[in-house]
Short mmCIF file of C-alpha atoms and ligand atoms in Angstrom, two decimals:
data_model
loop_
_atom_site.label_atom_id
_atom_site.label_comp_id
_atom_site.label_asym_id
_atom_site.label_seq_id
_atom_site.Cartn_x
_atom_site.Cartn_y
_atom_site.Cartn_z
CA UNK A 96 0.00 0.00 0.00
CA UNK A 97 1.37 3.46 -0.86
CA UNK A 98 2.17 5.37 2.30
CA UNK A 99 0.48 8.65 3.08
CA UNK A 100 3.51 10.82 2.34
CA UNK A 101 4.04 9.28 -1.08
CA UNK A 102 0.37 9.76 -1.86
CA UNK A 103 0.17 13.41 -0.93
CA UNK A 104 3.12 14.26 -3.14
CA UNK A 105 0.97 13.31 -6.13
CA UNK A 106 -1.43 16.22 -5.58
CA UNK A 107 -1.08 19.98 -6.14
CA UNK A 108 -1.84 22.42 -3.31
CA UNK A 109 -5.27 23.36 -4.67
CA UNK A 110 -6.50 19.75 -4.92
CA UNK A 111 -9.45 19.37 -2.52
CA UNK A 112 -10.50 16.46 -0.31
CA UNK A 113 -13.95 15.65 0.93
CA UNK A 114 -16.48 13.16 2.22
CA UNK A 115 -19.90 12.45 0.73
CA UNK A 116 -23.37 11.39 1.87
CA UNK A 117 -26.94 11.68 0.59
CA UNK A 118 -30.12 12.83 2.31
CA UNK A 119 -32.21 9.66 2.17
CA UNK A 120 -29.30 7.48 3.29
CA UNK A 121 -28.53 9.39 6.50
CA UNK A 122 -31.21 11.89 7.55
CA UNK A 123 -34.12 9.82 8.84
CA UNK A 124 -36.96 12.06 10.16
CA UNK A 125 -38.86 10.79 7.15
CA UNK A 126 -42.24 12.08 8.29
CA UNK A 127 -41.26 15.01 10.52
CA UNK A 128 -41.50 18.77 10.32
CA UNK A 129 -43.70 18.73 7.25
CA UNK A 130 -41.51 16.58 4.99
CA UNK A 131 -43.37 15.05 2.05
CA UNK A 132 -43.16 11.42 0.99
CA UNK A 133 -40.37 10.48 -1.43
CA UNK A 134 -40.36 7.59 -3.88
CA UNK A 135 -37.85 5.84 -1.61
CA UNK A 136 -40.14 6.18 1.43
CA UNK A 137 -42.81 4.47 -0.68
CA UNK A 138 -40.54 1.88 -2.32
CA UNK A 139 -39.10 0.62 0.99
CA UNK A 140 -42.61 -0.49 1.96
CA UNK A 141 -42.92 -2.88 -0.98
CA UNK A 142 -42.36 -6.37 0.49
CA UNK A 143 -39.09 -8.00 -0.53
CA UNK A 144 -37.33 -5.12 -2.26
CA UNK A 145 -34.93 -4.16 0.58
CA UNK A 146 -32.61 -7.00 1.68
CA UNK A 147 -33.16 -6.51 5.42
CA UNK A 148 -36.72 -5.15 5.06
CA UNK A 149 -35.48 -1.82 6.44
CA UNK A 150 -36.28 1.75 5.40
CA UNK A 151 -35.04 5.32 5.80
CA UNK A 152 -37.38 6.35 8.61
CA UNK A 153 -34.53 6.76 11.10
CA UNK A 154 -31.41 5.96 9.07
CA UNK A 155 -28.47 7.63 10.89
CA UNK A 156 -30.81 10.18 12.47
CA UNK A 157 -28.61 12.89 10.97
CA UNK A 158 -31.59 15.29 10.92
CA UNK A 159 -31.46 15.38 14.74
CA UNK A 160 -27.67 15.13 15.04
CA UNK A 161 -26.59 17.87 12.68
CA UNK A 162 -24.11 19.70 14.90
CA UNK A 163 -22.22 16.67 16.21
CA UNK A 164 -22.08 15.29 12.65
CA UNK A 165 -20.66 18.58 11.36
CA UNK A 166 -18.05 18.41 14.13
CA UNK A 167 -17.23 14.89 12.99
CA UNK A 168 -16.63 16.11 9.42
CA UNK A 169 -14.57 19.06 10.62
CA UNK A 170 -12.52 16.65 12.74
CA UNK A 171 -11.41 14.88 9.58
CA UNK A 172 -9.84 18.13 8.39
CA UNK A 173 -11.34 17.83 4.92
CA UNK A 174 -11.97 20.79 2.61
CA UNK A 175 -15.54 20.04 1.59
CA UNK A 176 -18.69 18.11 2.37
CA UNK A 177 -20.85 16.68 -0.42
CA UNK A 178 -24.47 16.25 0.72
CA UNK A 179 -27.86 16.23 -0.95
CA UNK A 180 -31.12 18.03 -0.31
CA UNK A 181 -34.26 15.96 0.07
CA UNK A 182 -36.60 17.64 -2.42
CA UNK A 183 -39.79 16.50 -0.58
CA UNK A 184 -38.38 17.88 2.69
CA UNK A 185 -38.21 21.40 1.25
CA UNK A 186 -41.11 21.19 -1.22
CA UNK A 187 -43.35 18.33 -0.04
CA UNK A 188 -45.34 17.88 -3.26
CA UNK A 189 -42.49 18.78 -5.63
CA UNK A 190 -44.35 21.90 -6.73
CA UNK A 191 -46.11 24.76 -5.05
CA UNK A 192 -45.70 25.34 -1.32
CA UNK A 193 -42.28 25.34 0.33
CA UNK A 194 -41.68 23.78 3.75
CA UNK A 195 -39.93 26.36 5.91
CA UNK A 196 -38.75 23.83 8.51
CA UNK A 197 -37.08 21.80 5.79
CA UNK A 198 -35.38 24.83 4.29
CA UNK A 199 -34.26 25.89 7.76
CA UNK A 200 -32.51 22.54 8.25
CA UNK A 201 -30.36 23.03 5.13
CA UNK A 202 -29.79 26.65 6.14
CA UNK A 203 -28.27 25.41 9.40
CA UNK A 204 -26.33 22.75 7.55
CA UNK A 205 -24.75 25.22 5.14
CA UNK A 206 -24.03 27.80 7.84
CA UNK A 207 -22.60 25.07 10.07
CA UNK A 208 -20.24 23.98 7.29
CA UNK A 209 -19.06 27.52 6.60
CA UNK A 210 -18.53 28.20 10.31
CA UNK A 211 -16.22 25.17 10.36
CA UNK A 212 -14.32 26.20 7.23
CA UNK A 213 -15.91 23.48 5.06
CA UNK A 214 -17.07 24.14 1.49
CA UNK A 215 -20.70 23.07 0.87
CA UNK A 216 -21.12 20.88 -2.26
CA UNK A 217 -24.89 20.46 -2.63
CA UNK A 218 -26.62 17.84 -4.79
CA UNK A 219 -30.20 18.61 -5.82
CA UNK A 220 -31.26 15.08 -6.78
CA UNK A 221 -29.81 12.03 -5.08
CA UNK A 222 -32.84 9.93 -6.12
CA UNK A 223 -35.53 10.85 -3.53
CA UNK A 224 -38.10 12.37 -5.89
CA UNK A 225 -41.33 13.59 -4.25
CA UNK A 226 -43.87 10.76 -4.52
CA UNK A 227 -46.50 13.31 -5.59
CA UNK A 228 -44.50 13.93 -8.78
CA UNK A 229 -44.07 10.20 -9.37
CA UNK A 230 -47.85 9.94 -9.19
CA UNK A 231 -47.92 12.37 -12.14
CA UNK A 232 -45.45 10.28 -14.16
CA UNK A 233 -42.15 11.03 -12.42
CA UNK A 234 -39.06 11.58 -14.56
CA UNK A 235 -40.83 9.91 -17.49
CA UNK A 236 -42.93 13.08 -17.68
CA UNK A 237 -41.30 16.08 -19.34
CA UNK A 238 -43.11 18.33 -16.88
CA UNK A 239 -40.97 16.97 -14.03
CA UNK A 240 -37.95 18.64 -15.67
CA UNK A 241 -39.68 22.01 -15.29
CA UNK A 242 -40.67 21.27 -11.69
CA UNK A 243 -36.98 20.45 -11.05
CA UNK A 244 -35.99 23.90 -12.38
CA UNK A 245 -38.42 25.58 -9.95
CA UNK A 246 -37.01 23.51 -7.09
CA UNK A 247 -33.44 24.43 -8.08
CA UNK A 248 -34.37 28.12 -8.18
CA UNK A 249 -35.89 27.86 -4.69
CA UNK A 250 -32.66 26.32 -3.37
CA UNK A 251 -30.61 28.97 -5.17
CA UNK A 252 -32.63 31.82 -3.63
CA UNK A 253 -32.38 30.37 -0.12
CA UNK A 254 -28.83 28.97 -0.09
CA UNK A 255 -27.12 29.79 -3.37
CA UNK A 256 -24.80 32.59 -2.28
CA UNK A 257 -23.21 30.32 0.35
CA UNK A 258 -22.64 27.22 -1.81
CA UNK A 259 -19.34 26.24 -3.42
CA UNK A 260 -20.94 23.80 -5.86
CA UNK A 261 -24.36 22.65 -7.00
CA UNK A 262 -24.70 19.23 -8.61
CA UNK A 263 -27.96 18.74 -10.49
CA UNK A 264 -28.20 14.94 -10.50
CA UNK A 265 -26.38 12.07 -8.87
CA UNK A 266 -25.97 9.15 -11.30
CA UNK A 267 -28.84 9.50 -13.80
CA UNK A 268 -28.00 5.97 -15.05
CA UNK A 269 -29.07 4.52 -11.70
CA UNK A 270 -32.39 6.39 -11.71
CA UNK A 271 -33.11 5.36 -15.28
CA UNK A 272 -31.85 1.76 -15.34
CA UNK A 273 -32.12 0.49 -11.77
CA UNK A 274 -35.23 2.56 -11.02
CA UNK A 275 -37.20 2.37 -14.25
CA UNK A 276 -35.83 -0.52 -16.33
CA UNK A 277 -34.77 -3.21 -13.84
CA UNK A 278 -37.03 -1.91 -11.08
CA UNK A 279 -34.66 -2.87 -8.25
CA UNK A 280 -34.55 0.76 -7.06
CA UNK A 281 -37.39 3.25 -6.59
CA UNK A 282 -39.83 3.75 -8.23
CA UNK A 283 -39.60 0.04 -9.15
CA UNK A 284 -40.73 0.31 -12.77
CA UNK A 285 -39.66 -2.31 -15.34
CA UNK A 286 -39.76 -0.74 -18.78
CA UNK A 287 -36.86 -0.03 -21.11
CA UNK A 288 -38.91 2.60 -22.93
CA UNK A 289 -39.67 4.43 -19.71
CA UNK A 290 -36.04 4.24 -18.61
CA UNK A 291 -34.77 5.78 -21.83
CA UNK A 292 -37.23 8.67 -21.57
CA UNK A 293 -36.35 9.13 -17.88
CA UNK A 294 -32.67 9.40 -18.78
CA UNK A 295 -33.44 12.06 -21.39
CA UNK A 296 -35.54 14.14 -19.01
CA UNK A 297 -32.87 13.93 -16.29
CA UNK A 298 -30.26 15.24 -18.72
CA UNK A 299 -32.65 17.86 -20.10
CA UNK A 300 -33.49 19.11 -16.60
CA UNK A 301 -29.77 19.31 -15.81
CA UNK A 302 -29.22 21.68 -18.72
CA UNK A 303 -32.34 23.69 -17.93
CA UNK A 304 -31.18 24.12 -14.33
CA UNK A 305 -27.70 25.30 -15.40
CA UNK A 306 -29.27 27.95 -17.64
CA UNK A 307 -31.83 29.04 -15.04
CA UNK A 308 -29.29 29.28 -12.22
CA UNK A 309 -26.83 31.24 -14.34
CA UNK A 310 -29.63 33.63 -15.33
CA UNK A 311 -30.18 34.15 -11.58
CA UNK A 312 -26.51 35.05 -11.15
CA UNK A 313 -25.55 31.88 -9.28
CA UNK A 314 -21.98 32.00 -7.95
CA UNK A 315 -21.67 28.30 -7.09
CA UNK A 316 -19.91 26.05 -9.60
CA UNK A 317 -22.47 23.97 -11.51
CA UNK A 318 -22.15 20.38 -12.71
CA UNK A 319 -23.47 16.82 -12.71
CA UNK A 320 -22.29 13.51 -11.22
CA UNK A 321 -22.12 10.37 -13.38
CA UNK A 322 -21.43 6.80 -12.25
CA UNK A 323 -18.92 5.04 -14.42
CA UNK A 324 -17.35 1.63 -14.45
CA UNK A 325 -14.28 0.75 -16.49
CA UNK A 326 -15.75 -1.67 -19.02
CA UNK A 327 -13.51 -4.49 -20.25
CA UNK A 328 -14.08 -7.52 -22.50
CA UNK A 329 -14.08 -10.87 -20.64
CA UNK A 330 -11.76 -12.36 -23.27
CA UNK A 331 -9.89 -10.75 -26.15
CA UNK A 332 -12.23 -12.31 -28.71
CA UNK A 333 -13.59 -9.87 -31.28
CA UNK A 334 -17.13 -10.60 -30.09
CA UNK A 335 -16.34 -9.79 -26.45
CA UNK A 336 -14.50 -6.62 -27.48
CA UNK A 337 -17.48 -5.46 -29.53
CA UNK A 338 -19.81 -6.21 -26.61
CA UNK A 339 -17.59 -4.21 -24.26
CA UNK A 340 -17.68 -1.23 -26.64
CA UNK A 341 -21.47 -1.44 -26.80
CA UNK A 342 -21.88 -1.78 -23.01
CA UNK A 343 -19.57 1.21 -22.54
CA UNK A 344 -21.69 3.24 -24.98
CA UNK A 345 -24.89 2.25 -23.14
CA UNK A 346 -23.65 2.97 -19.63
CA UNK A 347 -21.09 5.76 -19.94
CA UNK A 348 -21.29 7.49 -23.31
CA UNK A 349 -25.11 7.60 -23.34
CA UNK A 350 -24.72 10.22 -20.58
CA UNK A 351 -21.33 11.80 -21.32
CA UNK A 352 -21.73 12.24 -25.11
CA UNK A 353 -24.86 14.45 -24.94
CA UNK A 354 -23.33 16.47 -22.09
CA UNK A 355 -20.04 17.09 -23.86
CA UNK A 356 -20.86 16.58 -27.54
CA UNK A 357 -24.59 17.30 -27.77
CA UNK A 358 -25.45 13.93 -29.32
CA UNK A 359 -26.49 10.47 -28.20
CA UNK A 360 -24.19 7.61 -29.33
CA UNK A 361 -25.44 6.49 -32.77
CA UNK A 362 -24.91 2.77 -32.12
CA UNK A 363 -27.15 2.85 -29.04
CA UNK A 364 -29.83 4.86 -30.85
CA UNK A 365 -29.71 2.24 -33.60
CA UNK A 366 -30.25 -0.69 -31.23
CA UNK A 367 -33.06 1.16 -29.42
CA UNK A 368 -35.07 1.58 -32.59
CA UNK A 369 -38.63 2.45 -31.61
CA UNK A 370 -37.56 2.75 -27.94
CA UNK A 371 -35.35 5.77 -28.73
CA UNK A 372 -36.23 8.75 -26.54
CA UNK A 373 -38.59 11.50 -27.63
CA UNK A 374 -36.22 14.44 -28.10
CA UNK A 375 -37.59 17.89 -28.92
CA UNK A 376 -35.77 20.42 -31.07
CA UNK A 377 -33.19 22.24 -28.97
CA UNK A 378 -33.03 19.63 -26.17
CA UNK A 379 -29.52 18.48 -27.01
CA UNK A 380 -28.17 22.04 -27.08
CA UNK A 381 -29.68 22.57 -23.61
CA UNK A 382 -28.11 19.34 -22.34
CA UNK A 383 -24.72 20.38 -23.72
CA UNK A 384 -24.71 23.68 -21.80
CA UNK A 385 -21.09 23.98 -20.61
CA UNK A 386 -20.50 22.79 -17.04
CA UNK A 387 -18.11 24.19 -14.46
CA UNK A 388 -17.11 20.70 -13.36
CA UNK A 389 -17.92 17.03 -13.80
CA UNK A 390 -18.16 14.53 -10.95
CA UNK A 391 -17.38 10.85 -11.49
CA UNK A 392 -18.38 8.09 -9.07
CA UNK A 393 -16.13 5.05 -9.50
CA UNK A 394 -16.39 1.76 -7.66
CA UNK A 395 -15.33 -1.07 -9.94
CA UNK A 396 -14.70 -2.38 -13.41
CA UNK A 397 -17.38 -4.13 -15.47
CA UNK A 398 -16.78 -7.20 -17.64
CA UNK A 399 -18.57 -7.76 -20.95
CA UNK A 400 -19.13 -11.07 -22.69
CA UNK A 401 -20.95 -11.70 -25.95
CA UNK A 402 -22.24 -14.92 -24.32
CA UNK A 403 -24.32 -13.02 -21.74
CA UNK A 404 -23.94 -11.81 -18.13
CA UNK A 405 -20.52 -12.48 -16.58
CA UNK A 406 -20.73 -14.70 -13.50
CA UNK A 407 -18.97 -14.02 -10.21
CA UNK A 408 -16.66 -16.99 -10.75
CA UNK A 409 -15.28 -15.26 -13.85
CA UNK A 410 -14.33 -12.15 -11.87
CA UNK A 411 -10.84 -12.96 -10.55
CA UNK A 412 -10.01 -9.88 -8.48
CA UNK A 413 -10.74 -9.59 -4.74
CA UNK A 414 -14.25 -8.26 -4.13
CA UNK A 415 -15.83 -5.90 -1.65
CA UNK A 416 -18.89 -6.88 0.40
CA UNK A 417 -21.03 -5.72 -2.55
CA UNK A 418 -19.39 -8.37 -4.73
CA UNK A 419 -17.73 -5.64 -6.81
CA UNK A 420 -14.17 -6.37 -7.92
CA UNK A 421 -11.46 -4.13 -6.50
CA UNK A 422 -9.79 -2.69 -9.58
CA UNK A 423 -8.07 0.69 -9.06
CA UNK A 424 -6.35 0.48 -12.44
CA UNK A 425 -9.81 0.90 -13.96
CA UNK A 426 -10.13 4.33 -12.40
CA UNK A 427 -6.89 5.44 -14.06
CA UNK A 428 -7.94 3.99 -17.42
CA UNK A 429 -11.41 5.53 -17.13
CA UNK A 430 -10.03 9.01 -16.37
CA UNK A 431 -7.54 8.77 -19.24
CA UNK A 432 -10.35 7.74 -21.59
CA UNK A 433 -12.61 10.57 -20.46
CA UNK A 434 -9.74 13.01 -20.98
CA UNK A 435 -9.07 11.65 -24.46
CA UNK A 436 -12.72 11.71 -25.57
CA UNK A 437 -13.97 14.99 -24.09
CA UNK A 438 -12.81 18.49 -23.24
CA UNK A 439 -13.15 17.88 -19.49
CA UNK A 440 -13.79 20.76 -17.12
CA UNK A 441 -12.26 20.42 -13.61
CA UNK A 442 -13.03 16.82 -12.68
CA UNK A 443 -13.84 15.45 -9.24
CA UNK A 444 -14.08 11.92 -8.00
CA UNK A 445 -17.35 12.59 -6.16
CA UNK A 446 -17.64 9.04 -4.79
CA UNK A 447 -15.18 6.22 -4.26
CA UNK A 448 -15.04 3.68 -1.47
CA UNK A 449 -16.00 0.18 -0.47
CA UNK A 450 -18.23 -1.92 1.74
CA UNK A 451 -16.13 -4.28 3.89
CA UNK A 452 -16.75 -6.69 6.79
CA UNK A 453 -15.13 -4.24 9.24
CA UNK A 454 -13.36 -6.40 11.84
CA UNK A 455 -13.94 -4.87 15.26
CA UNK A 456 -11.93 -5.30 18.45
CA UNK A 457 -12.53 -3.37 21.67
CA UNK A 458 -15.05 -1.15 19.91
CA UNK A 459 -12.60 -0.11 17.21
CA UNK A 460 -13.00 -0.96 13.54
CA UNK A 461 -9.69 -2.00 12.03
CA UNK A 462 -10.66 -1.66 8.39
CA UNK A 463 -7.34 -2.29 6.68
CA UNK A 464 -9.25 -3.45 3.57
CA UNK A 465 -10.91 -0.07 3.22
CA UNK A 466 -7.65 1.83 3.77
CA UNK A 467 -6.03 -0.26 1.05
CA UNK A 468 -9.00 0.36 -1.27
CA UNK A 469 -8.86 4.12 -0.73
CA UNK A 470 -5.07 4.38 -0.97
CA UNK A 471 -4.84 2.45 -4.24
CA UNK A 472 -7.69 4.40 -5.84
CA UNK A 473 -6.31 7.76 -4.68
CA UNK A 474 -2.96 6.75 -6.18
CA UNK A 475 -4.75 6.05 -9.49
CA UNK A 476 -6.23 9.57 -9.38
CA UNK A 477 -2.76 10.95 -8.76
CA UNK A 478 -1.37 9.12 -11.77
CA UNK A 479 -4.18 10.43 -13.99
CA UNK A 480 -3.46 13.93 -12.73
CA UNK A 481 0.23 13.56 -13.55
CA UNK A 482 -0.77 12.40 -17.03
CA UNK A 483 -2.72 15.59 -17.64
CA UNK A 484 -6.31 14.83 -16.57
CA UNK A 485 -7.73 17.98 -14.91
CA UNK A 486 -8.42 16.35 -11.54
CA UNK A 487 -9.62 18.89 -8.96
CA UNK A 488 -10.62 16.82 -5.95
CA UNK A 489 -11.54 13.49 -4.36
CA UNK A 490 -14.42 12.54 -2.07
CA UNK A 491 -14.79 9.34 -0.04
CA UNK A 492 -18.08 7.47 -0.12
CA UNK A 493 -19.07 7.63 2.61
CA UNK A 494 -18.66 9.78 5.70
CA UNK A 495 -20.51 7.18 7.75
CA UNK A 496 -22.27 3.81 7.44
CA UNK A 497 -25.76 4.42 6.12
CA UNK A 498 -28.82 3.05 4.31
CA UNK A 499 -27.34 1.27 1.29
CA UNK A 500 -30.53 1.33 -0.81
CA UNK A 501 -31.78 -2.17 -1.72
CA UNK A 502 -29.02 -3.67 0.48
CA UNK A 503 -30.43 -1.96 3.57
CA UNK A 504 -28.08 -1.41 6.51
CA UNK A 505 -26.06 -4.62 6.17
CA UNK A 506 -23.48 -3.11 3.79
CA UNK A 507 -21.21 -0.56 5.43
CA UNK A 508 -19.39 2.04 3.32
CA UNK A 509 -18.55 4.52 6.10
CA UNK A 510 -15.14 5.64 7.29
CA UNK A 511 -17.09 6.32 10.48
CA UNK A 512 -18.91 3.37 12.07
CA UNK A 513 -22.57 3.76 13.05
CA UNK A 514 -23.99 1.53 15.77
CA UNK A 515 -27.62 1.30 14.66
CA UNK A 516 -28.78 0.29 18.16
CA UNK A 517 -27.45 3.47 19.79
CA UNK A 518 -26.69 5.58 16.68
CA UNK A 519 -23.24 6.24 18.16
CA UNK A 520 -20.60 7.29 15.62
CA UNK A 521 -17.05 5.94 15.92
CA UNK A 522 -14.31 6.79 13.43
CA UNK A 523 -12.82 3.65 11.88
CA UNK A 524 -9.07 3.28 11.25
CA UNK A 525 -9.79 4.50 7.70
CA UNK A 526 -11.14 7.81 9.02
CA UNK A 527 -7.93 8.37 10.98
CA UNK A 528 -5.88 7.38 7.95
CA UNK A 529 -7.83 9.76 5.69
CA UNK A 530 -7.50 12.56 8.25
CA UNK A 531 -3.72 12.06 8.23
CA UNK A 532 -3.62 12.01 4.43
CA UNK A 533 -5.51 15.30 4.20
CA UNK A 534 -3.36 16.87 6.91
CA UNK A 535 -0.17 15.82 5.15
CA UNK A 536 -1.48 17.21 1.89
CA UNK A 537 -2.41 20.48 3.59
CA UNK A 538 1.05 20.73 5.15
CA UNK A 539 2.42 21.00 1.62
CA UNK A 540 0.14 23.95 0.81
CA UNK A 541 1.42 27.48 0.86
CA UNK A 542 -0.06 29.46 3.76
CA UNK A 543 -2.99 31.65 2.77
CA UNK A 544 -2.04 35.34 2.44
C1 LIG B 848 -23.55 5.09 -5.55
O1 LIG B 848 -24.16 4.31 -6.50
C2 LIG B 848 -24.56 5.99 -4.94
O2 LIG B 848 -24.44 7.31 -5.41
C3 LIG B 848 -24.57 5.97 -3.44
O3 LIG B 848 -25.75 6.54 -2.98
C4 LIG B 848 -24.38 4.54 -2.96
O4 LIG B 848 -24.54 4.41 -1.59
C5 LIG B 848 -23.00 4.12 -3.37
O5 LIG B 848 -22.81 4.25 -4.74
C6 LIG B 848 -22.66 2.66 -3.02
O6 LIG B 848 -23.50 1.78 -3.70
O7 LIG B 848 -23.51 -4.94 -10.03
O8 LIG B 848 -21.15 -5.36 -10.37
O9 LIG B 848 -22.47 -4.45 -12.15
C7 LIG B 848 -23.33 3.40 -7.16
C8 LIG B 848 -24.11 2.65 -8.18
C9 LIG B 848 -22.51 0.86 -8.32
C10 LIG B 848 -24.25 1.19 -9.95
C11 LIG B 848 -21.92 -0.21 -9.21
C12 LIG B 848 -23.60 0.18 -10.82
C13 LIG B 848 -22.46 -1.85 -10.88
C14 LIG B 848 -21.88 -2.98 -10.10
N1 LIG B 848 -23.32 1.81 -9.04
N2 LIG B 848 -22.94 -0.81 -10.02
S1 LIG B 848 -22.28 -4.56 -10.72
#
């Protein structure tokens, strides 16, 4: 494992470090202070969809533990905190009336970050759409894109002048494919046609929000976060290589091409045929509105085989608790590919991390696996940076153990342990390691004038 000093030398003084969470996964208080129902509140109540039959009603109870949690983040010495706003908490029906108590919570969150010298990186949509909008068609309805603009403007007016960054969407692929094609995530729809239209409206609303916020004079940097695997053929056969190129076009370029090139990949449009999205004149120009930054969430590589889905036994690398192969080289290759294909703005790794068994002795989690995962992936970012990729920062997923969607609470991604019986937070060895890494990196920075 690279040691902390070697790692920090890879990064320039203005490279920023952070930790990330999302509202539904940590806040709890699902039905308090006027919050509206989200599609995840609803989905968790469908029998069998969440591995441990849990939900987000309490989660980490972050809503009631804001100040101690902000102290926890500040104690890590990081530069920034990436969090999301629960849309139904601030606008319960997704349109019309605002919920003052919900807005006040994020007001305190942002002020609390600034008071501790932490830069607020706010995400508008980390999947918890108001159920009331789903009842009107959700992201499959073009109108939802316009409701999203109104929501973004409300957040801008209340918090905008104090934010460092606003991300429109977290991982539109997940919302489209897991939520609306496979149906394993909320809202649990199984329709390829719906998923394709959802993806288009997510991208469209992203561009509309950038234009609307800039027209309002927003000072925060504006961007989007995409999930990306590094897609490789299972064998070097021509058929597997072609399948890998197609899978990469479906999962990565379907989102990145319209954002950076204003066009959907032709080969995917061709295979969609009649399922191609309804795209109105001007939509692609809106989607391609220049961004101030791009965020990439990287966890693993993906293997493609012309023979069908690749089985676990054909994935030779060590795996995390999620069953995802640990493959830091893929992060380097992915960043190099993105740099080659697009004119990248400043680029952040907005999520990277792993779920591990977390061996515990005397109340302390000795998560050497997680430290190794983080160190090797951070080193890959450093190598991409040295090779010319405009890397601007890195954020660990996640600050603390939390509700891991359809896996419930059994999978732990935190660098801080959460005891769900008492809700006590305890930094794991990885949190102390990350704190030392950030401190060492800061020690190399010139003092501020
Ligand atoms: C992120 O999603 C989310 O933003 C975050 O909320 C979540 O907690 C975190 O990651 C951890 O899951 O089945 O081998 O093909 C990541 C979603 C993960 C989706 C990898 C695609 C493919 C793995 N992506 N997954 S595999």
